[in-house]
Short mmCIF file of C-alpha atoms and ligand atoms in Angstrom, two decimals:
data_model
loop_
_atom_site.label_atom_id
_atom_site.label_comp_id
_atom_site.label_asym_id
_atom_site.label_seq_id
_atom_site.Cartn_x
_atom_site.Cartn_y
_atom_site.Cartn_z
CA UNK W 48 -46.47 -42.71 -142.44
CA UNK W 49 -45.16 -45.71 -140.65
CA UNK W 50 -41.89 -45.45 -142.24
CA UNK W 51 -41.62 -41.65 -141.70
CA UNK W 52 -42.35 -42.34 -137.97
CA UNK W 53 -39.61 -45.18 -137.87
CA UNK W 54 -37.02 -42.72 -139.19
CA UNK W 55 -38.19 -39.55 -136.86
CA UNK W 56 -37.65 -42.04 -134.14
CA UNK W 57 -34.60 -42.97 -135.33
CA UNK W 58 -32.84 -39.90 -136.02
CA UNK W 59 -33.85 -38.39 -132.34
CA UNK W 60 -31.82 -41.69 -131.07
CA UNK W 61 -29.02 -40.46 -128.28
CA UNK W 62 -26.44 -41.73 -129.96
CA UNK W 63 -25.75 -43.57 -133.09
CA UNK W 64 -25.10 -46.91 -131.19
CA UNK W 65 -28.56 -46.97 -130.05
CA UNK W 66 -29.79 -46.09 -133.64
CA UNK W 67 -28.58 -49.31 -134.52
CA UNK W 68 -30.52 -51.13 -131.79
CA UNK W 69 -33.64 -49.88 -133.27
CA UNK W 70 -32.80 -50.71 -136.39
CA UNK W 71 -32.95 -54.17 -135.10
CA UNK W 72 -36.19 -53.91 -132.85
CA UNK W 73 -37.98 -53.19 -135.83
CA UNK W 74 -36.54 -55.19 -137.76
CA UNK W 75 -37.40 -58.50 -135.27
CA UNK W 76 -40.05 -60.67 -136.13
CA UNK W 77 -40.75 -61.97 -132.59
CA UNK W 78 -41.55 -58.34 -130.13
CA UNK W 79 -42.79 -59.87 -126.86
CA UNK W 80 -46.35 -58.80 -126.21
CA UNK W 81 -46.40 -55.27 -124.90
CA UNK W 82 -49.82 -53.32 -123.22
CA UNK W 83 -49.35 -49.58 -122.92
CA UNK W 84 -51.62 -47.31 -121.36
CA UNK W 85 -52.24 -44.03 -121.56
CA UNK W 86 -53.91 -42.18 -119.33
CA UNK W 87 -55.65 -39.04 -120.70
CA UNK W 88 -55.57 -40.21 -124.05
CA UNK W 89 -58.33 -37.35 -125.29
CA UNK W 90 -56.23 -34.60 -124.46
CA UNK W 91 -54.19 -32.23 -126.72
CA UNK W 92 -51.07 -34.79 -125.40
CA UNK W 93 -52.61 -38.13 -125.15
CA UNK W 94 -54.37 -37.98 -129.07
CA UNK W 95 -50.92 -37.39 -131.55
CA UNK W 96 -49.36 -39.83 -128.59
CA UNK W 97 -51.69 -42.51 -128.76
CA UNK W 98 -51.39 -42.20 -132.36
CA UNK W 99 -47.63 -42.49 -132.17
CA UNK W 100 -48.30 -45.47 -130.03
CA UNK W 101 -50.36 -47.04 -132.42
CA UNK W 102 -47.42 -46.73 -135.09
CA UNK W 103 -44.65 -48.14 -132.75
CA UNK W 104 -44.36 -52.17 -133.36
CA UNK W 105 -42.96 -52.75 -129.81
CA UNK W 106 -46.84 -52.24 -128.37
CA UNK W 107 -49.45 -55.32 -128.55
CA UNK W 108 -51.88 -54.20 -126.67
CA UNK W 109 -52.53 -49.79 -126.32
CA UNK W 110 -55.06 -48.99 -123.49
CA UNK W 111 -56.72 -45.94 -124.20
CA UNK W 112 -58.24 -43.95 -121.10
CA UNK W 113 -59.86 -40.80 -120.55
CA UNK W 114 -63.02 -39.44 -118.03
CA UNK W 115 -64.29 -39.17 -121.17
CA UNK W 116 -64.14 -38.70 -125.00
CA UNK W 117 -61.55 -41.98 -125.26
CA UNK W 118 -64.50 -44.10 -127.27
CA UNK W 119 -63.95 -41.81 -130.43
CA UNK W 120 -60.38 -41.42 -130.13
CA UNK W 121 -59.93 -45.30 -129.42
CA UNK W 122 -62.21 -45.42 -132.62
CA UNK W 123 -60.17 -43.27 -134.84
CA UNK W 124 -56.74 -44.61 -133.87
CA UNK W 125 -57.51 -48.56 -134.03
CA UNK W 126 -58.24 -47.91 -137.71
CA UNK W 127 -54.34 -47.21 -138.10
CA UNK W 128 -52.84 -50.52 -139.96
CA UNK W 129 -50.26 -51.47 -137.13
CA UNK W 130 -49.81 -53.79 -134.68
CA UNK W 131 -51.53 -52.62 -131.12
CA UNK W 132 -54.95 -53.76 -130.36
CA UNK W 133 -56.86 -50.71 -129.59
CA UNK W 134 -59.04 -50.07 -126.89
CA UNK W 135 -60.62 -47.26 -125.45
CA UNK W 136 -61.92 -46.92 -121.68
CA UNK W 137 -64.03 -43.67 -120.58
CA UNK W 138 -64.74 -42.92 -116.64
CA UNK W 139 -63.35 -43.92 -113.23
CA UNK W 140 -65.60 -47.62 -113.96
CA UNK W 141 -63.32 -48.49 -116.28
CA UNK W 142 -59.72 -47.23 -115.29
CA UNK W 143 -58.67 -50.77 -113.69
CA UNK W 144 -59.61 -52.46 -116.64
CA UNK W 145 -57.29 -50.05 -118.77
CA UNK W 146 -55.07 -50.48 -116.25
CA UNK W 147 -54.85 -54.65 -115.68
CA UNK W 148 -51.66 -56.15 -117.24
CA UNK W 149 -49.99 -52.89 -118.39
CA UNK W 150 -46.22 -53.04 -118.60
CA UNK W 151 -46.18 -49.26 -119.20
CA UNK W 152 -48.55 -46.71 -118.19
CA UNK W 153 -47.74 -43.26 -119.71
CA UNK W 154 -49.33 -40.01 -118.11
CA UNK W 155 -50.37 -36.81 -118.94
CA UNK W 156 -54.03 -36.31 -117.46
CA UNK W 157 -54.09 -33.28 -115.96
CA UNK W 158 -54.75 -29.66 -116.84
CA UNK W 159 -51.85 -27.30 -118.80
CA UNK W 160 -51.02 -23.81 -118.01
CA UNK W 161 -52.14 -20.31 -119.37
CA UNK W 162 -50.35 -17.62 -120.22
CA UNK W 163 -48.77 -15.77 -117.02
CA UNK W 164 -48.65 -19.18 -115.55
CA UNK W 165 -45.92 -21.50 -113.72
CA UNK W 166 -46.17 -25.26 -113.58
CA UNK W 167 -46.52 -24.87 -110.18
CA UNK W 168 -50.07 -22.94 -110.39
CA UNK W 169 -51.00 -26.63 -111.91
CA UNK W 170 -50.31 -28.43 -108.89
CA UNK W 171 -54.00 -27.83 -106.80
CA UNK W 172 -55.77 -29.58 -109.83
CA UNK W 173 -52.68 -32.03 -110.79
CA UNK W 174 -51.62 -33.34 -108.07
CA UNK W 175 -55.32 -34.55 -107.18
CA UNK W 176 -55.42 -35.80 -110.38
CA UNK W 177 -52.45 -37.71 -110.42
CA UNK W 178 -52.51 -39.06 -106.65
CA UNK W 179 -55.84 -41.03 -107.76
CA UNK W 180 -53.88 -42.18 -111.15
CA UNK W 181 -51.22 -43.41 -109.03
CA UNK W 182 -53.51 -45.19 -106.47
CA UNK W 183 -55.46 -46.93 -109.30
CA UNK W 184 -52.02 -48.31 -111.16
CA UNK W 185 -51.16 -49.80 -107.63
CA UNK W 186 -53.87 -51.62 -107.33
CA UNK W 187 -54.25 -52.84 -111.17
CA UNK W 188 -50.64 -53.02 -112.14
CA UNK W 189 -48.26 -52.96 -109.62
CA UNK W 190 -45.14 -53.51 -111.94
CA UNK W 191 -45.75 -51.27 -114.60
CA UNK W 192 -43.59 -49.18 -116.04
CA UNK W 193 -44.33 -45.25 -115.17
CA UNK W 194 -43.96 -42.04 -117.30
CA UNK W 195 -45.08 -39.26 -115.51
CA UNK W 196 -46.02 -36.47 -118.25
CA UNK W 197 -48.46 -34.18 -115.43
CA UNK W 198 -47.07 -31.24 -114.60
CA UNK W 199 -45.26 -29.56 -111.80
CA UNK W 200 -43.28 -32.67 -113.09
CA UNK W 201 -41.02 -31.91 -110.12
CA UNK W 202 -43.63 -32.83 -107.97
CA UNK W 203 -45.71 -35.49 -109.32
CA UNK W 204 -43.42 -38.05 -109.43
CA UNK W 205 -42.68 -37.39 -105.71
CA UNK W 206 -46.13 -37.86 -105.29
CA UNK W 207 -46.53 -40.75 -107.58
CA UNK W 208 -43.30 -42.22 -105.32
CA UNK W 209 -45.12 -41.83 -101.58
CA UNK W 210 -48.79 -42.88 -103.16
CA UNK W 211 -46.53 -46.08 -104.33
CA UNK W 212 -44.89 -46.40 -101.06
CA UNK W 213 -47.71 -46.15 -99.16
CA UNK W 214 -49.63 -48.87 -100.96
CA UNK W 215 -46.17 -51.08 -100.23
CA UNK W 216 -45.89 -51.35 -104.58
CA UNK W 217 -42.79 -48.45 -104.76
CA UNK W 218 -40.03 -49.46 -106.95
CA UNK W 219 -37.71 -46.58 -107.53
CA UNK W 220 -36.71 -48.24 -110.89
CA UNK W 221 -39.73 -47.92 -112.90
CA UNK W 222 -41.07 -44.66 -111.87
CA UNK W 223 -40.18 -41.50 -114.55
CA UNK W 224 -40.85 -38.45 -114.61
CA UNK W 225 -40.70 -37.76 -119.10
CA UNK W 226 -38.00 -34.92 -119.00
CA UNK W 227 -37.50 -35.82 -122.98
CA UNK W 228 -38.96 -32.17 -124.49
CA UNK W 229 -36.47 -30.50 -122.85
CA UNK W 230 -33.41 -32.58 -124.65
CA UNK W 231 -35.64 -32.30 -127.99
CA UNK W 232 -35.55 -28.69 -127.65
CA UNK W 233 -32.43 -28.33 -126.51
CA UNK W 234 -30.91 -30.63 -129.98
CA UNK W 235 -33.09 -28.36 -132.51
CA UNK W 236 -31.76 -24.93 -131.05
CA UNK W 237 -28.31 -25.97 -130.80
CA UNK W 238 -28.58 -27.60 -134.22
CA UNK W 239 -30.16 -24.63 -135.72
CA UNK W 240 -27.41 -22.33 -133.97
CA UNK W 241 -24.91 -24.01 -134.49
CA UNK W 242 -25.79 -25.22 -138.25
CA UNK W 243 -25.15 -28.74 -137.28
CA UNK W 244 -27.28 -31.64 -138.93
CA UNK W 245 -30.04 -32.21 -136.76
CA UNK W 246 -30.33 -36.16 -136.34
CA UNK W 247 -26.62 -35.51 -135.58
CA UNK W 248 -27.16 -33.66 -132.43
CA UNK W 249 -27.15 -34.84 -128.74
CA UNK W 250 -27.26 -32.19 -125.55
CA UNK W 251 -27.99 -34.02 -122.04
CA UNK W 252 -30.46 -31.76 -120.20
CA UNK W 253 -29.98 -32.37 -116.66
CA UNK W 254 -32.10 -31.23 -113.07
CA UNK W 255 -36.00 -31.23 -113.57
CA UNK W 256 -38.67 -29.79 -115.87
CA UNK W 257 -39.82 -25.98 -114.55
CA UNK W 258 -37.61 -22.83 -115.34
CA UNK W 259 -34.16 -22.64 -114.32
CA UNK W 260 -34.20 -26.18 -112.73
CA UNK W 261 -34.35 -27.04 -116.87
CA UNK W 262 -30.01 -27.62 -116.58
CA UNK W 263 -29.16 -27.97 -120.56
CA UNK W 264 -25.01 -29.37 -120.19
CA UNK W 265 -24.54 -27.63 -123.69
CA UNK W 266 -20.45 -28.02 -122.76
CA UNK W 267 -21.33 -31.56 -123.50
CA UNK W 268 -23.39 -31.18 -126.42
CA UNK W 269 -22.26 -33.77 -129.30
CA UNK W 270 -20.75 -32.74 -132.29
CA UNK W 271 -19.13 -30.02 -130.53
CA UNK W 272 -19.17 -26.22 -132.03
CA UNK W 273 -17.45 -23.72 -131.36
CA UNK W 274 -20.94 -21.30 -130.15
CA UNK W 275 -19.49 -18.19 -128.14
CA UNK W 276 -20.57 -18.03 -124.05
CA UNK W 277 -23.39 -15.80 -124.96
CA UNK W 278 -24.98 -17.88 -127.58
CA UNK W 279 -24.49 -20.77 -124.58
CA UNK W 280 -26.18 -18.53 -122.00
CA UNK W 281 -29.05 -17.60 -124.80
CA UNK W 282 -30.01 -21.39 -125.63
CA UNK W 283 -30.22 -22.35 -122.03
CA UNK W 284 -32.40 -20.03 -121.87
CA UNK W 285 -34.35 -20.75 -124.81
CA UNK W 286 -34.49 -24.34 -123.47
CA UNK W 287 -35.29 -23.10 -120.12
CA UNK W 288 -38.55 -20.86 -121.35
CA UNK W 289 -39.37 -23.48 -123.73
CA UNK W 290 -42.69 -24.01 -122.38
CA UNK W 291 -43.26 -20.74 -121.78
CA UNK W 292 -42.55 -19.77 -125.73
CA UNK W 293 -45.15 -22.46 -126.43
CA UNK W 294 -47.90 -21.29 -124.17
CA UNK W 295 -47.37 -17.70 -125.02
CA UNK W 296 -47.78 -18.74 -128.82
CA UNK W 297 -50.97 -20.42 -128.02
CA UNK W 298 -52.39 -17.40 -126.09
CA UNK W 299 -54.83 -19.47 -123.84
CA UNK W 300 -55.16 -22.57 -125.64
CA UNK W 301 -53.02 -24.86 -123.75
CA UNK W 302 -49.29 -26.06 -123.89
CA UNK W 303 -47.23 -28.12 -125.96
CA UNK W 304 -49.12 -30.76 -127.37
CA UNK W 305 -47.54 -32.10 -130.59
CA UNK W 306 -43.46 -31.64 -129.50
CA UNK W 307 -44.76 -33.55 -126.54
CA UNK W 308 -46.72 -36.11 -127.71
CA UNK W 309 -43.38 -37.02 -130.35
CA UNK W 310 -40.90 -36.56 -126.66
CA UNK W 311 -43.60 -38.84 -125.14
CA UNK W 312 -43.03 -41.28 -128.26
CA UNK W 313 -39.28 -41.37 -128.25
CA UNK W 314 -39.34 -41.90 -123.92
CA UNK W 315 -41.76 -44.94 -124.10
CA UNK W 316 -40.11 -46.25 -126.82
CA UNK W 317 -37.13 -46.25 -124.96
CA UNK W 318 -38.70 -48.03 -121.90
CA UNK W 319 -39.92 -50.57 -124.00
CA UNK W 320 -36.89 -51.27 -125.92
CA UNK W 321 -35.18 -51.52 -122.38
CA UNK W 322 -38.06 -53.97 -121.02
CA UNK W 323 -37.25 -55.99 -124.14
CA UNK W 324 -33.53 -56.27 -123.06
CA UNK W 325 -32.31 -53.75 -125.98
CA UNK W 326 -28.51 -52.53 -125.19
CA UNK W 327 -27.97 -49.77 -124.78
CA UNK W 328 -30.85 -47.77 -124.46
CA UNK W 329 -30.11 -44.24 -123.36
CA UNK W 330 -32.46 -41.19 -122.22
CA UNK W 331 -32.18 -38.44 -119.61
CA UNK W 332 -35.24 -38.56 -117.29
CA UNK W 333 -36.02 -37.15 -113.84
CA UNK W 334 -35.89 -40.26 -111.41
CA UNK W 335 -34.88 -41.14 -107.73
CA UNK W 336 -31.53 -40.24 -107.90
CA UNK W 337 -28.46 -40.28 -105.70
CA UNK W 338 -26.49 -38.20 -108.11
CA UNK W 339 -26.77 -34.80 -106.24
CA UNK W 340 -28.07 -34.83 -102.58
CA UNK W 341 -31.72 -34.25 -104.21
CA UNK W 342 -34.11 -36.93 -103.98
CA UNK W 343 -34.97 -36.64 -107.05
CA UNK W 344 -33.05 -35.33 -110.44
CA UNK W 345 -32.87 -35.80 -114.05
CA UNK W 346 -30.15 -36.96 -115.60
CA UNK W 347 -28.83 -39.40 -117.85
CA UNK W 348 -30.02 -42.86 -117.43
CA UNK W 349 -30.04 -46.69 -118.85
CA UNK W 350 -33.06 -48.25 -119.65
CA UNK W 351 -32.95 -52.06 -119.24
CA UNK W 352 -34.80 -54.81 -117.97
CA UNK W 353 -36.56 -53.55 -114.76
CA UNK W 354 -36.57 -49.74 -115.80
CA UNK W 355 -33.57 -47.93 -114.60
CA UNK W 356 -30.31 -50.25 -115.29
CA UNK W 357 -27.77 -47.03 -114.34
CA UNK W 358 -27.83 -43.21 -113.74
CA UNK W 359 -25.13 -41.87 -114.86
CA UNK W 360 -23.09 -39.04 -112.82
CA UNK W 361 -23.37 -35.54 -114.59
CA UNK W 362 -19.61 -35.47 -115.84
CA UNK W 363 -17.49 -32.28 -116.28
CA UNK W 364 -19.21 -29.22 -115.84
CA UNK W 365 -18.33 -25.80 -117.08
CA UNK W 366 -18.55 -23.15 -114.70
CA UNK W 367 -21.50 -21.47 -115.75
CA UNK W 368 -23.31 -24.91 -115.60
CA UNK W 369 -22.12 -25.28 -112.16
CA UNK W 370 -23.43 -22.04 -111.16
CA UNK W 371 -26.72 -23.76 -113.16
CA UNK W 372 -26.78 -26.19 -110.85
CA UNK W 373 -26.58 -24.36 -107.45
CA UNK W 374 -29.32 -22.14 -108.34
CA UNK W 375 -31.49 -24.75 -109.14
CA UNK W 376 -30.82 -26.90 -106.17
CA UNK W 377 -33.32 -24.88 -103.64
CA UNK W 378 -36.23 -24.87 -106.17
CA UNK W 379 -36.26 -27.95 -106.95
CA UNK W 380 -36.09 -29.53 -103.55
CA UNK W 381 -39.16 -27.19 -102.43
CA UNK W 382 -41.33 -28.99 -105.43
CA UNK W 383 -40.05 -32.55 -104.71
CA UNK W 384 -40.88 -31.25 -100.89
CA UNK W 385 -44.30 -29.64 -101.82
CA UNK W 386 -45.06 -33.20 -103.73
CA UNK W 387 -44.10 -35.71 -100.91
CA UNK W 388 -45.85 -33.03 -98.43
CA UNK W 389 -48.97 -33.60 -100.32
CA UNK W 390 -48.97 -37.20 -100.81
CA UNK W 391 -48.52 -37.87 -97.19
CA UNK W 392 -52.25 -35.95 -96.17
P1 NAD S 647 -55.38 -31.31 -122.01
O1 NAD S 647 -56.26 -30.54 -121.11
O2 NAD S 647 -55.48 -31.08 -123.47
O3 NAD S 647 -55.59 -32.86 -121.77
C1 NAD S 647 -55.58 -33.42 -120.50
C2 NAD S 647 -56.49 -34.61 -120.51
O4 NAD S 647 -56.45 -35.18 -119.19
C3 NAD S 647 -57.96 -34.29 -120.83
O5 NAD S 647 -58.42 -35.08 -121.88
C4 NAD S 647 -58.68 -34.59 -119.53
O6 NAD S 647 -59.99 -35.12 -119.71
C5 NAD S 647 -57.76 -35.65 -118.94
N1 NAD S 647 -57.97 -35.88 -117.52
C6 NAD S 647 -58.26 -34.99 -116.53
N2 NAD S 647 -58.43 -35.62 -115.37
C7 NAD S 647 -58.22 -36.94 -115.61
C8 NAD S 647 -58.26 -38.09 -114.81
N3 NAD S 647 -58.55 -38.04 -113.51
N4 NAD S 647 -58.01 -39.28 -115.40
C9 NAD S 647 -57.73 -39.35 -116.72
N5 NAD S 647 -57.68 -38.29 -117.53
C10 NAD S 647 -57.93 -37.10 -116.97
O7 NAD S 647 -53.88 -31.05 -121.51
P2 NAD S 647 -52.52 -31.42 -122.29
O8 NAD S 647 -52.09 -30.29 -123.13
O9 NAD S 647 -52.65 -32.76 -122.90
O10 NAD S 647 -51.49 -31.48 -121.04
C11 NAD S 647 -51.59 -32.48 -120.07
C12 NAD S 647 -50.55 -32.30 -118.98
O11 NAD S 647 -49.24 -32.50 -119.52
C13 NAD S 647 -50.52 -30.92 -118.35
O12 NAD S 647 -50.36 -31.03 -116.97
C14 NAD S 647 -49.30 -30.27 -118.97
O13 NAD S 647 -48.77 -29.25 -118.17
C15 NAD S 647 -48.38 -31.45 -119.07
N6 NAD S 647 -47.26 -31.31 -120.00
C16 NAD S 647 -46.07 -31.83 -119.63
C17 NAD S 647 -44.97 -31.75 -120.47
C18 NAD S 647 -43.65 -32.35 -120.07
O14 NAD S 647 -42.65 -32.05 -120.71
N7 NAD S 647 -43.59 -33.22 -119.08
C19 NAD S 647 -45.10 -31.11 -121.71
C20 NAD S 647 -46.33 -30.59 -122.07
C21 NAD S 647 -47.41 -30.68 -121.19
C1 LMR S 648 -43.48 -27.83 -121.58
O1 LMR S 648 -42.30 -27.81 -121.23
O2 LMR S 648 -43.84 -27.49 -122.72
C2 LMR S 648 -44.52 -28.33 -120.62
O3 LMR S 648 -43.99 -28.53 -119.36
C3 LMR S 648 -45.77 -27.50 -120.61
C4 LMR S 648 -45.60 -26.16 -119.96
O4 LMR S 648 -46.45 -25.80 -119.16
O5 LMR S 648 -44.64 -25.45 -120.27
#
């Protein structure tokens, strides 16, 4: 299982470089002792993801929380053979403790959608949800890295950024929103379009994580193919509705759980390889960003040391991405605007 897990992770690598630098994580005797805490661990996310945390040898310590259920799951995944120490933490009592010495707090507590849904209907229950997450991990572990898996994505990071700034802990750097499913789906439809090899595949997906602000740059996509402009305009799409196909197919039983919980995987991984001062450590992730005038955008960025090491710029864009990009500019400024709006009551 372990080893199928190492190569999954592996083959979803960016680029082939950075396959190589896992290759040598694992392979190193001496990881530096890593906590990682998830938070909303019993949910259809948090279980397969605190399982895949349990498998990943860069994590010493995995903090399990919930507002309830986490005792069983905590139970059930410390019996995995690996490296983490398990522990499991149930109710608002016992968040700081969960919290205390984390150097990456991963989060998707919260509720997902329903059929006929948008992220945004999420954000009366969410945003509540994740504004007293936020408050908790300023008090408890000030430096942690964040990944922000709660949806309207678009807006709880904004919110997670003015809860942070308020409580005077804010540091631009180590606050992510996880924009990884989208580049996951992205790689298998192209793949499976164009009939490329799958671990072969990398497509930067660029803007935030709702709809048509979903910006797939399939005019970058690695190894090129030759796909016509209607197969383009049919998997951005695809990748746009992504969600949507998924919560349609479940018919009232949630959202993506499993793709999630393995895009989850490959982000913190990523974060901790950067922590550990891995090269080279690429991922595209929605972060405080100076790349378009938005606040706030997802795009390609280095992990390193103290979280973000570099955001890249967006590079050549074909046309039909550009026009991407203007329509997506006014809807995603009124979510990073609805989430800073809220944060500020
Ligand atoms: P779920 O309902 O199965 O699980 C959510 C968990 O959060 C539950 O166990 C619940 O008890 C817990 N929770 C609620 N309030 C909490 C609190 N205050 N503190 C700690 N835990 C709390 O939902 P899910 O399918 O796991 O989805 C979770 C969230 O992730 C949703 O908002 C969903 O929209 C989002 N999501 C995001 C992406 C993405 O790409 N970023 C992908 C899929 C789902
Ligand atoms: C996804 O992209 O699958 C998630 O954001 C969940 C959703 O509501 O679509």
């Amino acid at each position: 299982m372990k080893n199928t897990m190492l190569r999954s992770l592996r083959s979803s690598q960016s680029s082939s470089s950075s396959a190589a630098v896992l290759r040598r994580g694992y392979a190193s005797e001496a990881c530096p002792e890593r906590k990682v805490t998830v938070l909303g661990a019993a949910g259809g996310i948090g279980q397969p993801l605190s399982m895949l945390m349990k498998l990943n040898p860069l994590v010493s310590r995995l903090a399990l929380y919930d507002i309830a259920n986490t005792p069983g799951v905590a139970a059930d995944v410390s019996h995995i053979n690996t490296r983490p120490q398990v522990t499991g933490y149930a109710g608002e009592e016992q968040l700081g403790e969960a919290l205390e010495g984390s150097d990456v707090v991963i989060i998707p507590a919260g509720v997902p959608r329903k059929p006929g849904m948008t992220r945004d209907d999420l954000f009366n229950i969410n945003a509540g949800i994740v504004k007293s997450l936020c408050l908790a991990i300023s008090k408890y572990c000030p430096n942690a890295v964040i990944n922000m898996i709660s949806n309207p994505v678009n807006s709880t990071v904004p919110i997670a950024s003015e809860v942070f700034r308020k409580a005077g802990t804010y540091n631009a750097k180590k606050l992510f929103g996880v924009t990884t499913l989208d580049v996951v789906r992205a790689k298998t439809f192209y793949a499976t379009k164009a009939n490329l090899p799958i671990a072969d595949v990398n497509v930067p997906v660029v803007g935030g994580h709702a709809g048509i602000t979903i910006l797939p740059l399939f005019s970058q996509a690695t190894p090129t193919a030759n796909l016509s402009q209607e197969h383009i305009e049919a998997l951005t799409k695809r990748t746009q509705d992504g969600g949507t196909e998924v919560v349609e197919a479940k018919a009232g039983k949630g959202s993506a759980t499993l793709s999630m919980a393995y895009a989850g995987a490959i982000f913190a991984d990523a974060c901790l390889k950067g922590l550990n001062g891995m090269p080279d450590v690429m991922e595209c992730s929605f972060v405080q960003s100076t790349v378009t005038e938005l606040p706030f955008f997802a795009s390609k960025v280095r992990l390193g040391k103290e979280g973000v090491a570099e955001i890249f710029d967006l590079g050549p864009l074909a046309d039909y991405e550009k026009e991407g990009l203007e329509k997506l500019r006014p809807e995603l400024l009124s979510s990073i605007e609805n989430g800073i709006k809220f944060a500020r009551q």
